[in-house]
Amino acid sequence: MIAPAGTPLAEWITPEQFLIDADPVETPSLLRVLLTSDGSMTTLLESLRLGPIDLEVIRQGEEPIDSETALRLGVRPREAAITRHVWLSHAGQRLLYAVSVLPTSHLDAALAEGIRRGVEPLGRLLDACGRPAVRDHLRIGRLQNATLA
């Protein structure tokens, strides 16, 4: 089971718990792979769609990291981060809504600037910089928000 719609972020579940609880009827195998993968979602989606993935930035900015997120990321509370909420899409079809919190202290200047421009998906930016895409401290939940769909 995916955490129910509207579940507060603090109560979203780990990939390990998700795999224990997942209902194979409610959550098809391909979706389970996508949700629990720890690599580049951009690369996975491009492989599935056989074409480039586009980025639609919903909200992006620099803000201090809250205490709970800082603990999960292993950084200091209130450390500066680029936070971005985006849709990844292909051929005009929205595929995935993603939220990323990227501590600026962990980004080199070129990568940080690429992220701030908000034009390319993170996976593509990381690949261009020769850095691996790693989705760590991943949590899985379900949002119910008509403005996102």
PDB file of N, CA and C in Angstrom, residues 42-144:
ATOM      1  N   THR A  42      14.924  10.334 -14.370  1.00  0.00           N
ATOM      2  CA  THR A  42      14.950  10.832 -15.745  1.00  0.00           C
ATOM      3  C   THR A  42      15.356   9.710 -16.700  1.00  0.00           C
ATOM      4  N   THR A  43      16.438   9.018 -16.378  1.00  0.00           N
ATOM      5  CA  THR A  43      16.929   7.933 -17.230  1.00  0.00           C
ATOM      6  C   THR A  43      15.910   6.802 -17.328  1.00  0.00           C
ATOM      7  N   LEU A  44      15.307   6.432 -16.213  1.00  0.00           N
ATOM      8  CA  LEU A  44      14.288   5.370 -16.233  1.00  0.00           C
ATOM      9  C   LEU A  44      13.108   5.750 -17.130  1.00  0.00           C
ATOM     10  N   LEU A  45      12.622   6.971 -16.969  1.00  0.00           N
ATOM     11  CA  LEU A  45      11.475   7.409 -17.762  1.00  0.00           C
ATOM     12  C   LEU A  45      11.828   7.545 -19.237  1.00  0.00           C
ATOM     13  N   GLU A  46      13.035   8.026 -19.541  1.00  0.00           N
ATOM     14  CA  GLU A  46      13.452   8.122 -20.937  1.00  0.00           C
ATOM     15  C   GLU A  46      13.554   6.733 -21.567  1.00  0.00           C
ATOM     16  N   SER A  47      14.008   5.759 -20.794  1.00  0.00           N
ATOM     17  CA  SER A  47      14.083   4.383 -21.296  1.00  0.00           C
ATOM     18  C   SER A  47      12.686   3.823 -21.565  1.00  0.00           C
ATOM     19  N   LEU A  48      11.772   4.087 -20.664  1.00  0.00           N
ATOM     20  CA  LEU A  48      10.407   3.582 -20.826  1.00  0.00           C
ATOM     21  C   LEU A  48       9.679   4.252 -21.982  1.00  0.00           C
ATOM     22  N   ARG A  49       9.897   5.541 -22.156  1.00  0.00           N
ATOM     23  CA  ARG A  49       9.183   6.312 -23.178  1.00  0.00           C
ATOM     24  C   ARG A  49       9.945   6.435 -24.498  1.00  0.00           C
ATOM     25  N   LEU A  50      11.191   5.965 -24.514  1.00  0.00           N
ATOM     26  CA  LEU A  50      12.032   6.013 -25.710  1.00  0.00           C
ATOM     27  C   LEU A  50      12.157   7.432 -26.258  1.00  0.00           C
ATOM     28  N   GLY A  51      12.332   8.373 -25.354  1.00  0.00           N
ATOM     29  CA  GLY A  51      12.487   9.761 -25.775  1.00  0.00           C
ATOM     30  C   GLY A  51      12.789  10.653 -24.604  1.00  0.00           C
ATOM     31  N   PRO A  52      13.067  11.922 -24.888  1.00  0.00           N
ATOM     32  CA  PRO A  52      13.462  12.851 -23.826  1.00  0.00           C
ATOM     33  C   PRO A  52      12.322  13.175 -22.857  1.00  0.00           C
ATOM     34  N   ILE A  53      12.713  13.401 -21.630  1.00  0.00           N
ATOM     35  CA  ILE A  53      11.783  13.789 -20.579  1.00  0.00           C
ATOM     36  C   ILE A  53      11.883  15.294 -20.397  1.00  0.00           C
ATOM     37  N   ASP A  54      10.732  15.942 -20.312  1.00  0.00           N
ATOM     38  CA  ASP A  54      10.667  17.393 -20.128  1.00  0.00           C
ATOM     39  C   ASP A  54      10.394  17.724 -18.672  1.00  0.00           C
ATOM     40  N   LEU A  55      10.773  18.929 -18.297  1.00  0.00           N
ATOM     41  CA  LEU A  55      10.625  19.402 -16.922  1.00  0.00           C
ATOM     42  C   LEU A  55       9.631  20.553 -16.879  1.00  0.00           C
ATOM     43  N   GLU A  56       8.678  20.466 -15.972  1.00  0.00           N
ATOM     44  CA  GLU A  56       7.751  21.565 -15.698  1.00  0.00           C
ATOM     45  C   GLU A  56       7.909  21.920 -14.223  1.00  0.00           C
ATOM     46  N   VAL A  57       8.523  23.058 -13.955  1.00  0.00           N
ATOM     47  CA  VAL A  57       8.745  23.472 -12.575  1.00  0.00           C
ATOM     48  C   VAL A  57       7.463  24.082 -12.025  1.00  0.00           C
ATOM     49  N   ILE A  58       6.973  23.515 -10.936  1.00  0.00           N
ATOM     50  CA  ILE A  58       5.785  24.018 -10.263  1.00  0.00           C
ATOM     51  C   ILE A  58       6.183  25.066  -9.227  1.00  0.00           C
ATOM     52  N   ARG A  59       7.223  24.743  -8.462  1.00  0.00           N
ATOM     53  CA  ARG A  59       7.720  25.674  -7.442  1.00  0.00           C
ATOM     54  C   ARG A  59       9.181  25.351  -7.199  1.00  0.00           C
ATOM     55  N   GLN A  60       9.993  26.373  -7.139  1.00  0.00           N
ATOM     56  CA  GLN A  60      11.411  26.182  -6.868  1.00  0.00           C
ATOM     57  C   GLN A  60      11.940  27.406  -6.145  1.00  0.00           C
ATOM     58  N   GLY A  61      12.826  27.182  -5.206  1.00  0.00           N
ATOM     59  CA  GLY A  61      13.441  28.300  -4.511  1.00  0.00           C
ATOM     60  C   GLY A  61      14.482  27.814  -3.523  1.00  0.00           C
ATOM     61  N   GLU A  62      15.148  28.766  -2.945  1.00  0.00           N
ATOM     62  CA  GLU A  62      16.132  28.442  -1.914  1.00  0.00           C
ATOM     63  C   GLU A  62      15.527  28.767  -0.565  1.00  0.00           C
ATOM     64  N   GLU A  63      15.656  27.809   0.349  1.00  0.00           N
ATOM     65  CA  GLU A  63      15.073  27.962   1.672  1.00  0.00           C
ATOM     66  C   GLU A  63      15.851  27.104   2.656  1.00  0.00           C
ATOM     67  N   PRO A  64      15.743  27.407   3.922  1.00  0.00           N
ATOM     68  CA  PRO A  64      16.424  26.578   4.922  1.00  0.00           C
ATOM     69  C   PRO A  64      15.726  25.227   5.071  1.00  0.00           C
ATOM     70  N   ILE A  65      16.520  24.206   5.351  1.00  0.00           N
ATOM     71  CA  ILE A  65      15.992  22.857   5.522  1.00  0.00           C
ATOM     72  C   ILE A  65      15.395  22.717   6.924  1.00  0.00           C
ATOM     73  N   ASP A  66      14.186  22.197   7.012  1.00  0.00           N
ATOM     74  CA  ASP A  66      13.556  21.994   8.316  1.00  0.00           C
ATOM     75  C   ASP A  66      14.287  20.887   9.077  1.00  0.00           C
ATOM     76  N   SER A  67      14.074  20.833  10.368  1.00  0.00           N
ATOM     77  CA  SER A  67      14.805  19.903  11.245  1.00  0.00           C
ATOM     78  C   SER A  67      14.619  18.447  10.858  1.00  0.00           C
ATOM     79  N   GLU A  68      13.402  18.046  10.560  1.00  0.00           N
ATOM     80  CA  GLU A  68      13.115  16.646  10.213  1.00  0.00           C
ATOM     81  C   GLU A  68      13.839  16.240   8.926  1.00  0.00           C
ATOM     82  N   THR A  69      13.763  17.079   7.909  1.00  0.00           N
ATOM     83  CA  THR A  69      14.427  16.779   6.639  1.00  0.00           C
ATOM     84  C   THR A  69      15.938  16.793   6.812  1.00  0.00           C
ATOM     85  N   ALA A  70      16.452  17.731   7.584  1.00  0.00           N
ATOM     86  CA  ALA A  70      17.896  17.806   7.840  1.00  0.00           C
ATOM     87  C   ALA A  70      18.394  16.523   8.501  1.00  0.00           C
ATOM     88  N   LEU A  71      17.637  16.003   9.438  1.00  0.00           N
ATOM     89  CA  LEU A  71      18.013  14.764  10.105  1.00  0.00           C
ATOM     90  C   LEU A  71      18.087  13.615   9.092  1.00  0.00           C
ATOM     91  N   ARG A  72      17.078  13.516   8.207  1.00  0.00           N
ATOM     92  CA  ARG A  72      17.066  12.457   7.200  1.00  0.00           C
ATOM     93  C   ARG A  72      18.207  12.603   6.199  1.00  0.00           C
ATOM     94  N   LEU A  73      18.573  13.857   5.880  1.00  0.00           N
ATOM     95  CA  LEU A  73      19.632  14.097   4.894  1.00  0.00           C
ATOM     96  C   LEU A  73      21.027  14.117   5.511  1.00  0.00           C
ATOM     97  N   GLY A  74      21.100  14.146   6.832  1.00  0.00           N
ATOM     98  CA  GLY A  74      22.403  14.173   7.493  1.00  0.00           C
ATOM     99  C   GLY A  74      23.097  15.511   7.386  1.00  0.00           C
ATOM    100  N   VAL A  75      22.309  16.589   7.392  1.00  0.00           N
ATOM    101  CA  VAL A  75      22.865  17.946   7.351  1.00  0.00           C
ATOM    102  C   VAL A  75      22.338  18.739   8.547  1.00  0.00           C
ATOM    103  N   ARG A  76      22.841  19.943   8.703  1.00  0.00           N
ATOM    104  CA  ARG A  76      22.406  20.796   9.827  1.00  0.00           C
ATOM    105  C   ARG A  76      21.030  21.404   9.550  1.00  0.00           C
ATOM    106  N   PRO A  77      20.182  21.458  10.568  1.00  0.00           N
ATOM    107  CA  PRO A  77      18.901  22.163  10.397  1.00  0.00           C
ATOM    108  C   PRO A  77      19.156  23.610   9.991  1.00  0.00           C
ATOM    109  N   ARG A  78      18.283  24.127   9.172  1.00  0.00           N
ATOM    110  CA  ARG A  78      18.337  25.504   8.670  1.00  0.00           C
ATOM    111  C   ARG A  78      19.421  25.716   7.616  1.00  0.00           C
ATOM    112  N   GLU A  79      20.128  24.634   7.218  1.00  0.00           N
ATOM    113  CA  GLU A  79      21.106  24.755   6.144  1.00  0.00           C
ATOM    114  C   GLU A  79      20.370  25.136   4.854  1.00  0.00           C
ATOM    115  N   ALA A  80      21.004  25.943   4.029  1.00  0.00           N
ATOM    116  CA  ALA A  80      20.388  26.387   2.781  1.00  0.00           C
ATOM    117  C   ALA A  80      20.245  25.223   1.805  1.00  0.00           C
ATOM    118  N   ALA A  81      19.122  25.215   1.096  1.00  0.00           N
ATOM    119  CA  ALA A  81      18.869  24.168   0.102  1.00  0.00           C
ATOM    120  C   ALA A  81      18.040  24.732  -1.034  1.00  0.00           C
ATOM    121  N   ILE A  82      18.216  24.115  -2.193  1.00  0.00           N
ATOM    122  CA  ILE A  82      17.309  24.369  -3.307  1.00  0.00           C
ATOM    123  C   ILE A  82      16.215  23.315  -3.197  1.00  0.00           C
ATOM    124  N   THR A  83      14.990  23.785  -3.086  1.00  0.00           N
ATOM    125  CA  THR A  83      13.838  22.883  -3.028  1.00  0.00           C
ATOM    126  C   THR A  83      13.062  23.076  -4.313  1.00  0.00           C
ATOM    127  N   ARG A  84      12.722  21.963  -4.950  1.00  0.00           N
ATOM    128  CA  ARG A  84      11.949  22.103  -6.182  1.00  0.00           C
ATOM    129  C   ARG A  84      10.869  21.043  -6.281  1.00  0.00           C
ATOM    130  N   HIS A  85       9.725  21.492  -6.758  1.00  0.00           N
ATOM    131  CA  HIS A  85       8.562  20.648  -7.026  1.00  0.00           C
ATOM    132  C   HIS A  85       8.369  20.688  -8.536  1.00  0.00           C
ATOM    133  N   VAL A  86       8.409  19.527  -9.182  1.00  0.00           N
ATOM    134  CA  VAL A  86       8.351  19.485 -10.643  1.00  0.00           C
ATOM    135  C   VAL A  86       7.490  18.336 -11.142  1.00  0.00           C
ATOM    136  N   TRP A  87       7.027  18.487 -12.355  1.00  0.00           N
ATOM    137  CA  TRP A  87       6.448  17.395 -13.129  1.00  0.00           C
ATOM    138  C   TRP A  87       7.480  16.972 -14.150  1.00  0.00           C
ATOM    139  N   LEU A  88       7.690  15.670 -14.293  1.00  0.00           N
ATOM    140  CA  LEU A  88       8.462  15.126 -15.398  1.00  0.00           C
ATOM    141  C   LEU A  88       7.442  14.614 -16.402  1.00  0.00           C
ATOM    142  N   SER A  89       7.607  15.003 -17.662  1.00  0.00           N
ATOM    143  CA  SER A  89       6.616  14.636 -18.671  1.00  0.00           C
ATOM    144  C   SER A  89       7.297  14.204 -19.962  1.00  0.00           C
ATOM    145  N   HIS A  90       6.516  13.578 -20.806  1.00  0.00           N
ATOM    146  CA  HIS A  90       6.995  13.153 -22.119  1.00  0.00           C
ATOM    147  C   HIS A  90       5.878  13.402 -23.124  1.00  0.00           C
ATOM    148  N   ALA A  91       6.209  14.093 -24.206  1.00  0.00           N
ATOM    149  CA  ALA A  91       5.249  14.373 -25.280  1.00  0.00           C
ATOM    150  C   ALA A  91       3.961  14.981 -24.725  1.00  0.00           C
ATOM    151  N   GLY A  92       4.107  15.879 -23.754  1.00  0.00           N
ATOM    152  CA  GLY A  92       2.957  16.572 -23.177  1.00  0.00           C
ATOM    153  C   GLY A  92       2.202  15.802 -22.117  1.00  0.00           C
ATOM    154  N   GLN A  93       2.584  14.567 -21.837  1.00  0.00           N
ATOM    155  CA  GLN A  93       1.898  13.769 -20.820  1.00  0.00           C
ATOM    156  C   GLN A  93       2.693  13.796 -19.519  1.00  0.00           C
ATOM    157  N   ARG A  94       2.059  14.254 -18.451  1.00  0.00           N
ATOM    158  CA  ARG A  94       2.696  14.262 -17.136  1.00  0.00           C
ATOM    159  C   ARG A  94       2.848  12.831 -16.647  1.00  0.00           C
ATOM    160  N   LEU A  95       4.077  12.509 -16.210  1.00  0.00           N
ATOM    161  CA  LEU A  95       4.368  11.149 -15.780  1.00  0.00           C
ATOM    162  C   LEU A  95       4.625  11.043 -14.283  1.00  0.00           C
ATOM    163  N   LEU A  96       5.322  12.030 -13.726  1.00  0.00           N
ATOM    164  CA  LEU A  96       5.768  11.913 -12.341  1.00  0.00           C
ATOM    165  C   LEU A  96       5.888  13.283 -11.700  1.00  0.00           C
ATOM    166  N   TYR A  97       5.343  13.412 -10.506  1.00  0.00           N
ATOM    167  CA  TYR A  97       5.516  14.629  -9.709  1.00  0.00           C
ATOM    168  C   TYR A  97       6.619  14.345  -8.701  1.00  0.00           C
ATOM    169  N   ALA A  98       7.617  15.209  -8.641  1.00  0.00           N
ATOM    170  CA  ALA A  98       8.759  14.968  -7.755  1.00  0.00           C
ATOM    171  C   ALA A  98       9.057  16.200  -6.916  1.00  0.00           C
ATOM    172  N   VAL A  99       9.473  15.939  -5.683  1.00  0.00           N
ATOM    173  CA  VAL A  99       9.933  16.984  -4.774  1.00  0.00           C
ATOM    174  C   VAL A  99      11.366  16.646  -4.413  1.00  0.00           C
ATOM    175  N   SER A 100      12.270  17.602  -4.610  1.00  0.00           N
ATOM    176  CA  SER A 100      13.681  17.407  -4.283  1.00  0.00           C
ATOM    177  C   SER A 100      14.144  18.498  -3.332  1.00  0.00           C
ATOM    178  N   VAL A 101      14.964  18.092  -2.357  1.00  0.00           N
ATOM    179  CA  VAL A 101      15.604  19.025  -1.433  1.00  0.00           C
ATOM    180  C   VAL A 101      17.104  18.804  -1.594  1.00  0.00           C
ATOM    181  N   LEU A 102      17.804  19.826  -2.081  1.00  0.00           N
ATOM    182  CA  LEU A 102      19.214  19.706  -2.443  1.00  0.00           C
ATOM    183  C   LEU A 102      20.044  20.702  -1.635  1.00  0.00           C
ATOM    184  N   PRO A 103      20.729  20.240  -0.577  1.00  0.00           N
ATOM    185  CA  PRO A 103      21.559  21.156   0.216  1.00  0.00           C
ATOM    186  C   PRO A 103      22.608  21.820  -0.684  1.00  0.00           C
ATOM    187  N   THR A 104      22.655  23.140  -0.663  1.00  0.00           N
ATOM    188  CA  THR A 104      23.576  23.854  -1.556  1.00  0.00           C
ATOM    189  C   THR A 104      25.034  23.566  -1.211  1.00  0.00           C
ATOM    190  N   SER A 105      25.316  23.184   0.026  1.00  0.00           N
ATOM    191  CA  SER A 105      26.698  22.877   0.415  1.00  0.00           C
ATOM    192  C   SER A 105      27.213  21.617  -0.282  1.00  0.00           C
ATOM    193  N   HIS A 106      26.318  20.815  -0.843  1.00  0.00           N
ATOM    194  CA  HIS A 106      26.695  19.569  -1.513  1.00  0.00           C
ATOM    195  C   HIS A 106      26.733  19.718  -3.033  1.00  0.00           C
ATOM    196  N   LEU A 107      26.529  20.935  -3.531  1.00  0.00           N
ATOM    197  CA  LEU A 107      26.469  21.171  -4.971  1.00  0.00           C
ATOM    198  C   LEU A 107      27.626  22.044  -5.415  1.00  0.00           C
ATOM    199  N   ASP A 108      28.280  21.667  -6.521  1.00  0.00           N
ATOM    200  CA  ASP A 108      29.289  22.575  -7.058  1.00  0.00           C
ATOM    201  C   ASP A 108      28.559  23.704  -7.786  1.00  0.00           C
ATOM    202  N   ALA A 109      29.276  24.772  -8.077  1.00  0.00           N
ATOM    203  CA  ALA A 109      28.662  25.987  -8.617  1.00  0.00           C
ATOM    204  C   ALA A 109      27.926  25.734  -9.935  1.00  0.00           C
ATOM    205  N   ALA A 110      28.529  24.955 -10.844  1.00  0.00           N
ATOM    206  CA  ALA A 110      27.899  24.714 -12.149  1.00  0.00           C
ATOM    207  C   ALA A 110      26.599  23.928 -12.004  1.00  0.00           C
ATOM    208  N   LEU A 111      26.606  22.921 -11.149  1.00  0.00           N
ATOM    209  CA  LEU A 111      25.399  22.130 -10.936  1.00  0.00           C
ATOM    210  C   LEU A 111      24.309  22.968 -10.279  1.00  0.00           C
ATOM    211  N   ALA A 112      24.672  23.739  -9.263  1.00  0.00           N
ATOM    212  CA  ALA A 112      23.695  24.598  -8.584  1.00  0.00           C
ATOM    213  C   ALA A 112      23.070  25.584  -9.565  1.00  0.00           C
ATOM    214  N   GLU A 113      23.874  26.156 -10.442  1.00  0.00           N
ATOM    215  CA  GLU A 113      23.354  27.106 -11.425  1.00  0.00           C
ATOM    216  C   GLU A 113      22.411  26.414 -12.399  1.00  0.00           C
ATOM    217  N   GLY A 114      22.773  25.206 -12.836  1.00  0.00           N
ATOM    218  CA  GLY A 114      21.893  24.453 -13.727  1.00  0.00           C
ATOM    219  C   GLY A 114      20.557  24.148 -13.081  1.00  0.00           C
ATOM    220  N   ILE A 115      20.580  23.806 -11.808  1.00  0.00           N
ATOM    221  CA  ILE A 115      19.335  23.528 -11.080  1.00  0.00           C
ATOM    222  C   ILE A 115      18.506  24.801 -10.958  1.00  0.00           C
ATOM    223  N   ARG A 116      19.154  25.903 -10.601  1.00  0.00           N
ATOM    224  CA  ARG A 116      18.438  27.180 -10.433  1.00  0.00           C
ATOM    225  C   ARG A 116      17.760  27.631 -11.726  1.00  0.00           C
ATOM    226  N   ARG A 117      18.352  27.320 -12.880  1.00  0.00           N
ATOM    227  CA  ARG A 117      17.744  27.714 -14.160  1.00  0.00           C
ATOM    228  C   ARG A 117      16.396  27.026 -14.358  1.00  0.00           C
ATOM    229  N   GLY A 118      16.242  25.826 -13.796  1.00  0.00           N
ATOM    230  CA  GLY A 118      14.958  25.129 -13.865  1.00  0.00           C
ATOM    231  C   GLY A 118      14.544  24.698 -15.254  1.00  0.00           C
ATOM    232  N   VAL A 119      15.515  24.331 -16.101  1.00  0.00           N
ATOM    233  CA  VAL A 119      15.211  23.937 -17.474  1.00  0.00           C
ATOM    234  C   VAL A 119      15.347  22.433 -17.675  1.00  0.00           C
ATOM    235  N   GLU A 120      16.322  21.820 -17.036  1.00  0.00           N
ATOM    236  CA  GLU A 120      16.621  20.400 -17.243  1.00  0.00           C
ATOM    237  C   GLU A 120      16.273  19.576 -16.001  1.00  0.00           C
ATOM    238  N   PRO A 121      15.858  18.315 -16.203  1.00  0.00           N
ATOM    239  CA  PRO A 121      15.656  17.411 -15.069  1.00  0.00           C
ATOM    240  C   PRO A 121      16.989  17.162 -14.347  1.00  0.00           C
ATOM    241  N   LEU A 122      16.915  16.869 -13.054  1.00  0.00           N
ATOM    242  CA  LEU A 122      18.120  16.642 -12.251  1.00  0.00           C
ATOM    243  C   LEU A 122      18.990  15.529 -12.826  1.00  0.00           C
ATOM    244  N   GLY A 123      18.379  14.440 -13.261  1.00  0.00           N
ATOM    245  CA  GLY A 123      19.160  13.325 -13.797  1.00  0.00           C
ATOM    246  C   GLY A 123      20.050  13.747 -14.948  1.00  0.00           C
ATOM    247  N   ARG A 124      19.515  14.575 -15.832  1.00  0.00           N
ATOM    248  CA  ARG A 124      20.289  15.049 -16.974  1.00  0.00           C
ATOM    249  C   ARG A 124      21.406  15.981 -16.526  1.00  0.00           C
ATOM    250  N   LEU A 125      21.124  16.860 -15.556  1.00  0.00           N
ATOM    251  CA  LEU A 125      22.152  17.783 -15.034  1.00  0.00           C
ATOM    252  C   LEU A 125      23.281  17.017 -14.348  1.00  0.00           C
ATOM    253  N   LEU A 126      22.912  16.033 -13.538  1.00  0.00           N
ATOM    254  CA  LEU A 126      23.928  15.239 -12.846  1.00  0.00           C
ATOM    255  C   LEU A 126      24.790  14.472 -13.835  1.00  0.00           C
ATOM    256  N   ASP A 127      24.165  13.907 -14.847  1.00  0.00           N
ATOM    257  CA  ASP A 127      24.906  13.167 -15.866  1.00  0.00           C
ATOM    258  C   ASP A 127      25.889  14.086 -16.592  1.00  0.00           C
ATOM    259  N   ALA A 128      25.454  15.294 -16.912  1.00  0.00           N
ATOM    260  CA  ALA A 128      26.321  16.253 -17.608  1.00  0.00           C
ATOM    261  C   ALA A 128      27.526  16.649 -16.758  1.00  0.00           C
ATOM    262  N   CYS A 129      27.369  16.618 -15.437  1.00  0.00           N
ATOM    263  CA  CYS A 129      28.468  16.956 -14.520  1.00  0.00           C
ATOM    264  C   CYS A 129      29.298  15.729 -14.141  1.00  0.00           C
ATOM    265  N   GLY A 130      28.929  14.559 -14.670  1.00  0.00           N
ATOM    266  CA  GLY A 130      29.660  13.335 -14.347  1.00  0.00           C
ATOM    267  C   GLY A 130      29.404  12.835 -12.936  1.00  0.00           C
ATOM    268  N   ARG A 131      28.258  13.218 -12.359  1.00  0.00           N
ATOM    269  CA  ARG A 131      27.907  12.771 -11.007  1.00  0.00           C
ATOM    270  C   ARG A 131      26.782  11.753 -11.085  1.00  0.00           C
ATOM    271  N   PRO A 132      26.839  10.727 -10.251  1.00  0.00           N
ATOM    272  CA  PRO A 132      25.748   9.744 -10.266  1.00  0.00           C
ATOM    273  C   PRO A 132      24.471  10.331  -9.660  1.00  0.00           C
ATOM    274  N   ALA A 133      23.355   9.912 -10.183  1.00  0.00           N
ATOM    275  CA  ALA A 133      22.062  10.298  -9.613  1.00  0.00           C
ATOM    276  C   ALA A 133      21.731   9.294  -8.519  1.00  0.00           C
ATOM    277  N   VAL A 134      21.576   9.771  -7.306  1.00  0.00           N
ATOM    278  CA  VAL A 134      21.259   8.902  -6.177  1.00  0.00           C
ATOM    279  C   VAL A 134      20.051   9.483  -5.455  1.00  0.00           C
ATOM    280  N   ARG A 135      18.994   8.694  -5.394  1.00  0.00           N
ATOM    281  CA  ARG A 135      17.804   9.120  -4.646  1.00  0.00           C
ATOM    282  C   ARG A 135      17.886   8.433  -3.286  1.00  0.00           C
ATOM    283  N   ASP A 136      18.475   9.142  -2.328  1.00  0.00           N
ATOM    284  CA  ASP A 136      18.582   8.551  -0.994  1.00  0.00           C
ATOM    285  C   ASP A 136      17.581   9.213  -0.056  1.00  0.00           C
ATOM    286  N   HIS A 137      17.359   8.590   1.059  1.00  0.00           N
ATOM    287  CA  HIS A 137      16.380   9.066   2.048  1.00  0.00           C
ATOM    288  C   HIS A 137      15.000   9.203   1.403  1.00  0.00           C
ATOM    289  N   LEU A 138      14.711   8.301   0.498  1.00  0.00           N
ATOM    290  CA  LEU A 138      13.473   8.305  -0.260  1.00  0.00           C
ATOM    291  C   LEU A 138      12.294   7.948   0.638  1.00  0.00           C
ATOM    292  N   ARG A 139      11.174   8.643   0.443  1.00  0.00           N
ATOM    293  CA  ARG A 139       9.921   8.326   1.122  1.00  0.00           C
ATOM    294  C   ARG A 139       8.826   8.267   0.074  1.00  0.00           C
ATOM    295  N   ILE A 140       7.861   7.378   0.283  1.00  0.00           N
ATOM    296  CA  ILE A 140       6.793   7.164  -0.683  1.00  0.00           C
ATOM    297  C   ILE A 140       5.463   7.501  -0.033  1.00  0.00           C
ATOM    298  N   GLY A 141       4.683   8.305  -0.720  1.00  0.00           N
ATOM    299  CA  GLY A 141       3.359   8.683  -0.236  1.00  0.00           C
ATOM    300  C   GLY A 141       2.449   8.960  -1.413  1.00  0.00           C
ATOM    301  N   ARG A 142       1.224   9.269  -1.119  1.00  0.00           N
ATOM    302  CA  ARG A 142       0.254   9.584  -2.173  1.00  0.00           C
ATOM    303  C   ARG A 142      -0.332  10.956  -1.882  1.00  0.00           C
ATOM    304  N   LEU A 143      -0.280  11.817  -2.890  1.00  0.00           N
ATOM    305  CA  LEU A 143      -0.868  13.148  -2.775  1.00  0.00           C
ATOM    306  C   LEU A 143      -2.218  13.158  -3.467  1.00  0.00           C
ATOM    307  N   GLN A 144      -3.157  13.836  -2.863  1.00  0.00           N
ATOM    308  CA  GLN A 144      -4.437  14.031  -3.521  1.00  0.00           C
ATOM    309  C   GLN A 144      -4.596  15.530  -3.663  1.00  0.00           C
TER     310      GLN A 144
END
